[in-house]
Amino acid sequence: MSDRSLPPRRPRSAPSGRQASRPRDSSPQRPRKKSNSQVGWWILGLSGGGLVLCILCCGGLMLAAYQQVEAEARLRQEQAAKVAERTGSLRAAVAAHASTLGPPQPSAGPPPEPPPGSEFALVSYPAPVGELPAYLTAEVADGTIDPGEKRPAIVWITGGDSNTIGPVWGPQERENDQAASALRDAGIVMMFPSLRGGNANPGQREGFLGEVEDILAAAEYLARQPGIDADRIYLGGHSTGGTLAALVTERSDRFRATFAFGPVADIRDYGGSYIYHVPQDAADEAIVRSPGYWLNDVRTPLFLIEGELGNASSITELAEATDNPLVHTFIVPGADHFDVLAPANEAIAQEIVADDGPTCEIALSVDALAEGR
């Protein structure tokens, strides 16, 4: 609508002498009809009042919801603080916890064999529940790697059903590169382990608990392979895999550094998905599975990364939960939960390749993660 100002009103002229008197109309006066403009203003007033009332109601509901979320967060923090005070660390808390699991989940079937000439081969590694399948860089699996190279390696945990592995080879979409192809393209050895209860595996899914032990077993298997620098094994994961990666780093210093994309602070934020204990809302079960309460246990660099349009609120929550200098949080502007992966992993790959000193010297920035440098 264009902004057109009304013309100035003309001032009334002062009376010059006496005006002729008008005959008074003695007939009954009819009620004056409201002009169209008056009706319009009346309708507009009603509409505006309704809008104001709607805004006030919505604002009140939003405030009540926010207060409820804040109260729930405080309760969770208080419950976790009691567990931490009693046990001293996540590792001790897990050792003292007896988890109650629901019925086993249906089998997803064995992982498919990579096609001939693939970058990966299907192997198995010994875990606490038995032999578990994994995808491993082919030249390591078939023994063609130069054993004198001592290359860096990374264990990568995929998102969603992290217990199960599927095709990770071939070209990946840049907008959703959940196989972290920039790492393999940089010559970094990669291992994608399946976990207990996934695929057709032995054991039962525990949802962010026993799976930590499987990932640590995968790291030990990887360290024994020819051509691998056992002191330069890293850990990475996306989404649920990022949550698992953070938990591993809170329970062990086995990995040189960890890159966790899009984790949650508390697994109850998954709304029941990927939760296999019963009851699902049990606080004691959630606390030992949630990285947001144990960041002070981290003893090797942990990089928590998410896109601004993704699960950024959890990164903020994790950042506010600790002052541990080994925990680094990054929210990448303009990126979401998926397209943050490709450029960020390009930057991470460069850092891993250059990180060949006695201690980890990896340094990341928001700009580097956004631009892939």
CSV table of C-alpha atoms in Angstrom, one decimal:
chain,number,residue,atom,x,y,z
A,1,MET,CA,0.0,0.0,0.0
A,2,SER,CA,1.4,3.4,-1.0
A,3,ASP,CA,1.8,6.0,1.7
A,4,ARG,CA,-0.4,8.9,0.6
A,5,SER,CA,-0.9,11.7,3.1
A,6,LEU,CA,-4.2,13.5,3.2
A,7,PRO,CA,-4.4,17.1,1.9
A,8,PRO,CA,-4.3,19.9,4.5
A,9,ARG,CA,-7.6,20.9,6.0
A,10,ARG,CA,-8.7,24.4,5.1
A,11,PRO,CA,-9.3,26.7,8.1
A,12,ARG,CA,-12.8,28.0,8.6
A,13,SER,CA,-13.2,31.7,7.7
A,14,ALA,CA,-14.3,34.1,10.4
A,15,PRO,CA,-17.9,35.3,10.2
A,16,SER,CA,-18.4,38.7,8.5
A,17,GLY,CA,-21.5,40.2,10.0
A,18,ARG,CA,-24.7,38.4,11.0
A,19,GLN,CA,-25.6,35.2,9.1
A,20,ALA,CA,-29.2,34.6,8.0
A,21,SER,CA,-30.9,32.3,10.4
A,22,ARG,CA,-32.1,28.9,9.1
A,23,PRO,CA,-35.6,27.8,9.7
A,24,ARG,CA,-35.7,25.1,12.3
A,25,ASP,CA,-36.9,21.7,11.0
A,26,SER,CA,-39.5,20.5,13.4
A,27,SER,CA,-40.0,17.1,11.7
A,28,PRO,CA,-38.8,14.0,13.6
A,29,GLN,CA,-35.1,13.3,13.0
A,30,ARG,CA,-34.3,10.0,11.4
A,31,PRO,CA,-31.3,8.1,12.7
A,32,ARG,CA,-28.2,8.9,10.8
A,33,LYS,CA,-26.7,6.0,8.8
A,34,LYS,CA,-23.1,5.1,9.6
A,35,SER,CA,-20.9,5.9,6.7
A,36,ASN,CA,-18.8,3.2,5.1
A,37,SER,CA,-15.7,4.7,6.7
A,38,GLN,CA,-17.2,4.4,10.1
A,39,VAL,CA,-18.3,0.8,9.6
A,40,GLY,CA,-14.7,0.1,8.3
A,41,TRP,CA,-13.1,1.6,11.4
A,42,TRP,CA,-15.6,-0.4,13.6
A,43,ILE,CA,-14.7,-3.7,11.9
A,44,LEU,CA,-11.0,-2.8,12.0
A,45,GLY,CA,-11.2,-2.1,15.7
A,46,LEU,CA,-12.8,-5.4,16.4
A,47,SER,CA,-10.2,-7.2,14.3
A,48,GLY,CA,-7.4,-5.4,15.9
A,49,GLY,CA,-8.7,-6.2,19.4
A,50,GLY,CA,-9.0,-9.8,18.5
A,51,LEU,CA,-5.5,-9.8,17.1
A,52,VAL,CA,-4.1,-8.3,20.3
A,53,LEU,CA,-6.0,-10.8,22.4
A,54,CYS,CA,-4.6,-13.7,20.2
A,55,ILE,CA,-1.1,-12.3,20.6
A,56,LEU,CA,-1.5,-12.1,24.4
A,57,CYS,CA,-2.9,-15.6,24.6
A,58,CYS,CA,-0.1,-17.1,22.4
A,59,GLY,CA,2.5,-15.2,24.3
A,60,GLY,CA,1.2,-16.5,27.5
A,61,LEU,CA,1.2,-20.1,26.2
A,62,MET,CA,4.7,-19.7,24.9
A,63,LEU,CA,5.9,-18.3,28.2
A,64,ALA,CA,4.3,-21.2,30.1
A,65,ALA,CA,5.9,-23.7,27.7
A,66,TYR,CA,9.3,-22.1,28.1
A,67,GLN,CA,9.0,-22.1,31.9
A,68,GLN,CA,8.0,-25.8,31.8
A,69,VAL,CA,11.1,-26.6,29.6
A,70,GLU,CA,13.3,-24.6,32.0
A,71,ALA,CA,11.9,-26.4,35.0
A,72,GLU,CA,12.4,-29.8,33.4
A,73,ALA,CA,16.0,-28.9,32.5
A,74,ARG,CA,16.7,-27.8,36.1
A,75,LEU,CA,15.3,-31.1,37.4
A,76,ARG,CA,17.4,-33.1,34.9
A,77,GLN,CA,20.5,-31.2,36.0
A,78,GLU,CA,19.8,-31.8,39.7
A,79,GLN,CA,19.2,-35.5,39.1
A,80,ALA,CA,22.5,-35.8,37.1
A,81,ALA,CA,24.4,-33.8,39.7
A,82,LYS,CA,23.4,-36.3,42.4
A,83,VAL,CA,24.6,-39.2,40.3
A,84,ALA,CA,27.8,-37.5,39.5
A,85,GLU,CA,28.4,-36.7,43.2
A,86,ARG,CA,27.7,-40.3,44.2
A,87,THR,CA,29.9,-41.9,41.5
A,88,GLY,CA,32.5,-39.3,40.5
A,89,SER,CA,32.6,-40.0,36.7
A,90,LEU,CA,30.5,-41.4,33.9
A,91,ARG,CA,32.7,-44.4,33.7
A,92,ALA,CA,32.0,-45.2,37.4
A,93,ALA,CA,28.3,-44.3,37.0
A,94,VAL,CA,28.0,-46.8,34.1
A,95,ALA,CA,29.8,-49.5,36.1
A,96,ALA,CA,27.4,-49.0,39.0
A,97,HIS,CA,24.3,-49.0,36.8
A,98,ALA,CA,22.2,-52.0,36.1
A,99,SER,CA,20.2,-51.2,33.0
A,100,THR,CA,16.8,-52.7,32.2
A,101,LEU,CA,16.3,-53.3,28.5
A,102,GLY,CA,13.1,-53.9,26.6
A,103,PRO,CA,12.5,-56.7,24.1
A,104,PRO,CA,15.1,-57.2,21.4
A,105,GLN,CA,14.6,-55.3,18.2
A,106,PRO,CA,14.0,-57.0,14.8
A,107,SER,CA,17.1,-57.9,12.8
A,108,ALA,CA,18.0,-55.6,10.0
A,109,GLY,CA,19.9,-58.3,8.2
A,110,PRO,CA,23.6,-58.6,7.5
A,111,PRO,CA,25.4,-55.7,5.9
A,112,PRO,CA,25.8,-55.8,2.1
A,113,GLU,CA,29.2,-56.7,0.6
A,114,PRO,CA,30.9,-53.7,-1.1
A,115,PRO,CA,31.0,-54.0,-4.9
A,116,PRO,CA,34.3,-55.0,-6.6
A,117,GLY,CA,36.8,-52.2,-6.7
A,118,SER,CA,35.1,-50.4,-3.8
A,119,GLU,CA,37.0,-48.2,-1.4
A,120,PHE,CA,35.9,-50.4,1.5
A,121,ALA,CA,35.9,-54.1,2.4
A,122,LEU,CA,33.7,-56.0,4.8
A,123,VAL,CA,35.6,-57.2,7.9
A,124,SER,CA,34.7,-58.3,11.4
A,125,TYR,CA,36.2,-57.2,14.7
A,126,PRO,CA,36.1,-58.7,18.2
A,127,ALA,CA,33.7,-56.9,20.6
A,128,PRO,CA,32.5,-57.8,24.1
A,129,VAL,CA,29.3,-59.4,22.6
A,130,GLY,CA,31.2,-61.3,19.9
A,131,GLU,CA,32.3,-60.7,16.3
A,132,LEU,CA,30.8,-57.6,14.7
A,133,PRO,CA,31.0,-56.6,11.0
A,134,ALA,CA,32.5,-53.3,9.9
A,135,TYR,CA,33.6,-51.6,6.7
A,136,LEU,CA,37.3,-50.8,6.5
A,137,THR,CA,39.4,-49.1,3.9
A,138,ALA,CA,40.1,-51.8,1.4
A,139,GLU,CA,43.9,-51.5,1.1
A,140,VAL,CA,44.1,-52.1,4.9
A,141,ALA,CA,41.6,-55.0,4.9
A,142,ASP,CA,43.4,-56.8,2.0
A,143,GLY,CA,46.9,-56.0,3.2
A,144,THR,CA,48.0,-54.0,0.2
A,145,ILE,CA,48.8,-50.9,2.3
A,146,ASP,CA,52.5,-50.1,2.9
A,147,PRO,CA,53.0,-51.2,6.5
A,148,GLY,CA,55.7,-48.6,6.9
A,149,GLU,CA,53.3,-45.7,6.1
A,150,LYS,CA,51.7,-45.3,9.5
A,151,ARG,CA,48.7,-43.4,8.3
A,152,PRO,CA,46.1,-41.6,10.5
A,153,ALA,CA,42.7,-43.4,10.8
A,154,ILE,CA,39.2,-42.6,12.0
A,155,VAL,CA,36.4,-44.6,13.4
A,156,TRP,CA,33.1,-43.1,12.0
A,157,ILE,CA,29.7,-43.7,13.6
A,158,THR,CA,26.8,-43.0,11.2
A,159,GLY,CA,23.5,-41.4,12.3
A,160,GLY,CA,20.0,-42.7,12.8
A,161,ASP,CA,20.3,-46.4,13.5
A,162,SER,CA,23.9,-46.3,14.5
A,163,ASN,CA,24.0,-50.0,15.4
A,164,THR,CA,23.5,-50.9,11.7
A,165,ILE,CA,25.8,-50.2,8.8
A,166,GLY,CA,25.0,-50.0,5.1
A,167,PRO,CA,26.6,-48.7,1.9
A,168,VAL,CA,29.1,-46.0,2.6
A,169,TRP,CA,31.1,-46.3,-0.7
A,170,GLY,CA,30.8,-44.4,-3.9
A,171,PRO,CA,30.0,-40.7,-4.6
A,172,GLN,CA,28.1,-38.9,-1.8
A,173,GLU,CA,25.8,-35.9,-2.1
A,174,ARG,CA,27.5,-32.8,-0.9
A,175,GLU,CA,24.3,-31.7,0.8
A,176,ASN,CA,24.1,-34.9,2.9
A,177,ASP,CA,27.5,-36.6,3.0
A,178,GLN,CA,26.9,-38.8,6.0
A,179,ALA,CA,29.8,-41.1,5.0
A,180,ALA,CA,32.3,-38.3,5.5
A,181,SER,CA,33.9,-38.9,2.1
A,182,ALA,CA,36.3,-35.9,2.5
A,183,LEU,CA,38.2,-38.0,5.1
A,184,ARG,CA,38.8,-41.0,2.8
A,185,ASP,CA,39.6,-38.6,-0.1
A,186,ALA,CA,42.4,-37.2,2.0
A,187,GLY,CA,44.0,-40.6,2.5
A,188,ILE,CA,42.7,-41.1,6.0
A,189,VAL,CA,41.9,-44.8,6.8
A,190,MET,CA,38.3,-45.2,7.7
A,191,MET,CA,36.4,-47.8,9.7
A,192,PHE,CA,32.6,-47.9,10.0
A,193,PRO,CA,31.7,-50.4,12.8
A,194,SER,CA,28.3,-51.9,13.3
A,195,LEU,CA,27.4,-52.3,16.9
A,196,ARG,CA,25.6,-54.8,19.2
A,197,GLY,CA,22.1,-55.7,18.1
A,198,GLY,CA,22.4,-54.0,14.7
A,199,ASN,CA,22.3,-55.8,11.3
A,200,ALA,CA,22.2,-59.5,12.3
A,201,ASN,CA,24.7,-59.0,15.1
A,202,PRO,CA,24.9,-60.7,18.5
A,203,GLY,CA,23.9,-58.8,21.6
A,204,GLN,CA,21.1,-56.5,22.1
A,205,ARG,CA,20.8,-52.8,21.4
A,206,GLU,CA,21.3,-50.8,24.5
A,207,GLY,CA,21.0,-47.3,23.1
A,208,PHE,CA,24.1,-45.2,24.0
A,209,LEU,CA,25.4,-47.5,26.7
A,210,GLY,CA,27.1,-50.9,25.8
A,211,GLU,CA,27.7,-49.5,22.3
A,212,VAL,CA,30.5,-47.4,23.7
A,213,GLU,CA,32.4,-50.6,24.5
A,214,ASP,CA,31.9,-51.8,20.9
A,215,ILE,CA,33.4,-48.6,19.6
A,216,LEU,CA,36.4,-48.9,21.9
A,217,ALA,CA,36.9,-52.5,20.7
A,218,ALA,CA,36.8,-51.2,17.1
A,219,ALA,CA,39.6,-48.8,17.9
A,220,GLU,CA,41.7,-51.5,19.3
A,221,TYR,CA,41.2,-53.7,16.3
A,222,LEU,CA,42.1,-50.8,14.0
A,223,ALA,CA,45.2,-50.0,15.9
A,224,ARG,CA,46.5,-53.5,15.3
A,225,GLN,CA,46.2,-53.3,11.5
A,226,PRO,CA,49.3,-52.8,9.4
A,227,GLY,CA,50.0,-49.3,8.1
A,228,ILE,CA,48.0,-47.6,10.9
A,229,ASP,CA,49.6,-45.1,13.3
A,230,ALA,CA,48.1,-46.3,16.6
A,231,ASP,CA,48.6,-42.9,18.2
A,232,ARG,CA,46.7,-41.1,15.5
A,233,ILE,CA,43.3,-42.8,15.6
A,234,TYR,CA,40.4,-40.3,15.7
A,235,LEU,CA,36.7,-40.7,16.3
A,236,GLY,CA,33.8,-39.1,14.4
A,237,GLY,CA,30.1,-39.4,14.2
A,238,HIS,CA,26.9,-37.7,13.0
A,239,SER,CA,23.6,-37.2,14.8
A,240,THR,CA,23.0,-40.2,17.0
A,241,GLY,CA,26.5,-41.2,16.0
A,242,GLY,CA,27.7,-37.8,17.3
A,243,THR,CA,26.0,-38.4,20.6
A,244,LEU,CA,27.7,-41.8,20.9
A,245,ALA,CA,31.1,-40.3,19.9
A,246,ALA,CA,30.8,-37.7,22.7
A,247,LEU,CA,29.9,-40.4,25.2
A,248,VAL,CA,32.9,-42.5,24.2
A,249,THR,CA,35.2,-39.5,24.8
A,250,GLU,CA,33.7,-39.0,28.2
A,251,ARG,CA,34.4,-42.6,29.1
A,252,SER,CA,37.9,-43.1,27.5
A,253,ASP,CA,40.9,-41.2,26.3
A,254,ARG,CA,41.6,-43.8,23.6
A,255,PHE,CA,41.0,-41.4,20.7
A,256,ARG,CA,43.4,-38.6,19.8
A,257,ALA,CA,40.5,-36.3,19.1
A,258,THR,CA,36.7,-36.6,18.5
A,259,PHE,CA,34.4,-34.8,16.1
A,260,ALA,CA,30.8,-35.1,17.1
A,261,PHE,CA,28.3,-33.6,14.6
A,262,GLY,CA,24.8,-32.7,15.8
A,263,PRO,CA,24.7,-34.6,19.2
A,264,VAL,CA,22.0,-34.0,21.8
A,265,ALA,CA,22.7,-33.2,25.4
A,266,ASP,CA,20.1,-35.5,26.8
A,267,ILE,CA,18.9,-38.6,24.9
A,268,ARG,CA,15.3,-37.9,26.1
A,269,ASP,CA,15.3,-35.2,23.5
A,270,TYR,CA,15.1,-37.9,20.8
A,271,GLY,CA,11.4,-38.4,21.9
A,272,GLY,CA,11.6,-42.1,22.4
A,273,SER,CA,13.5,-42.9,19.2
A,274,TYR,CA,16.7,-45.1,19.5
A,275,ILE,CA,15.8,-45.7,23.2
A,276,TYR,CA,15.8,-49.4,24.2
A,277,HIS,CA,15.6,-49.3,28.0
A,278,VAL,CA,12.4,-49.4,30.0
A,279,PRO,CA,10.8,-47.4,31.1
A,280,GLN,CA,11.9,-45.0,28.4
A,281,ASP,CA,11.6,-41.9,30.6
A,282,ALA,CA,13.6,-43.3,33.6
A,283,ALA,CA,16.0,-40.6,34.8
A,284,ASP,CA,18.7,-43.0,36.0
A,285,GLU,CA,18.8,-44.7,32.6
A,286,ALA,CA,19.0,-41.5,30.6
A,287,ILE,CA,21.7,-39.9,32.8
A,288,VAL,CA,24.3,-42.5,32.0
A,289,ARG,CA,23.5,-42.3,28.3
A,290,SER,CA,23.5,-38.5,28.0
A,291,PRO,CA,26.7,-36.5,27.2
A,292,GLY,CA,25.4,-33.2,28.6
A,293,TYR,CA,26.2,-34.2,32.2
A,294,TRP,CA,29.7,-35.5,31.8
A,295,LEU,CA,31.7,-33.1,29.7
A,296,ASN,CA,34.1,-32.4,32.6
A,297,ASP,CA,35.3,-36.0,32.2
A,298,VAL,CA,36.7,-35.3,28.8
A,299,ARG,CA,40.5,-35.7,28.6
A,300,THR,CA,41.2,-35.5,24.9
A,301,PRO,CA,40.0,-32.8,22.5
A,302,LEU,CA,36.2,-33.0,21.7
A,303,PHE,CA,34.8,-30.9,18.9
A,304,LEU,CA,31.0,-30.5,19.0
A,305,ILE,CA,29.7,-29.2,15.6
A,306,GLU,CA,26.3,-28.3,14.2
A,307,GLY,CA,24.7,-26.1,11.6
A,308,GLU,CA,22.8,-23.0,12.7
A,309,LEU,CA,19.6,-24.4,11.1
A,310,GLY,CA,20.1,-27.9,12.7
A,311,ASN,CA,20.2,-29.0,16.3
A,312,ALA,CA,22.0,-25.8,17.4
A,313,SER,CA,20.2,-25.5,20.7
A,314,SER,CA,21.8,-28.7,21.9
A,315,ILE,CA,25.3,-27.3,21.1
A,316,THR,CA,24.4,-24.2,23.1
A,317,GLU,CA,23.2,-26.4,26.0
A,318,LEU,CA,26.4,-28.5,25.8
A,319,ALA,CA,28.6,-25.3,25.7
A,320,GLU,CA,26.9,-24.0,28.8
A,321,ALA,CA,27.3,-27.3,30.7
A,322,THR,CA,31.1,-27.1,31.1
A,323,ASP,CA,34.2,-25.0,31.2
A,324,ASN,CA,36.5,-27.8,30.2
A,325,PRO,CA,39.1,-26.3,27.9
A,326,LEU,CA,39.2,-29.6,25.9
A,327,VAL,CA,35.6,-29.2,24.8
A,328,HIS,CA,35.1,-27.0,21.7
A,329,THR,CA,31.7,-26.0,20.4
A,330,PHE,CA,30.9,-24.6,16.9
A,331,ILE,CA,27.6,-23.5,15.3
A,332,VAL,CA,28.1,-23.0,11.6
A,333,PRO,CA,26.0,-20.1,10.2
A,334,GLY,CA,23.6,-20.9,7.4
A,335,ALA,CA,24.2,-24.6,7.6
A,336,ASP,CA,21.8,-27.3,8.6
A,337,HIS,CA,22.1,-30.8,10.3
A,338,PHE,CA,23.2,-32.4,7.0
A,339,ASP,CA,24.9,-29.9,4.7
A,340,VAL,CA,27.3,-28.9,7.5
A,341,LEU,CA,29.1,-32.2,7.0
A,342,ALA,CA,30.9,-31.9,3.7
A,343,PRO,CA,32.8,-28.6,4.2
A,344,ALA,CA,33.4,-29.2,7.8
A,345,ASN,CA,35.0,-32.7,7.1
A,346,GLU,CA,37.1,-31.1,4.4
A,347,ALA,CA,38.6,-28.8,7.1
A,348,ILE,CA,38.9,-31.6,9.6
A,349,ALA,CA,40.7,-33.8,7.0
A,350,GLN,CA,43.3,-31.1,6.4
A,351,GLU,CA,43.9,-30.8,10.2
A,352,ILE,CA,44.2,-34.6,10.7
A,353,VAL,CA,46.7,-35.0,7.9
A,354,ALA,CA,48.8,-32.2,9.4
A,355,ASP,CA,48.4,-33.4,13.0
A,356,ASP,CA,51.5,-35.6,13.1
A,357,GLY,CA,53.3,-34.3,16.2
A,358,PRO,CA,53.5,-36.0,19.6
A,359,THR,CA,50.3,-34.4,20.8
A,360,CYS,CA,47.1,-33.3,19.1
A,361,GLU,CA,47.4,-29.8,17.7
A,362,ILE,CA,44.1,-29.7,15.8
A,363,ALA,CA,42.6,-26.2,15.7
A,364,LEU,CA,39.2,-25.5,14.1
A,365,SER,CA,37.2,-22.3,13.5
A,366,VAL,CA,33.7,-21.6,12.4
A,367,ASP,CA,35.0,-20.0,9.1
A,368,ALA,CA,37.1,-23.1,8.3
A,369,LEU,CA,34.2,-25.5,9.0
A,370,ALA,CA,31.9,-23.4,6.9
A,371,GLU,CA,34.2,-23.0,3.9
A,372,GLY,CA,36.1,-26.4,4.0
A,373,ARG,CA,39.5,-25.0,4.7
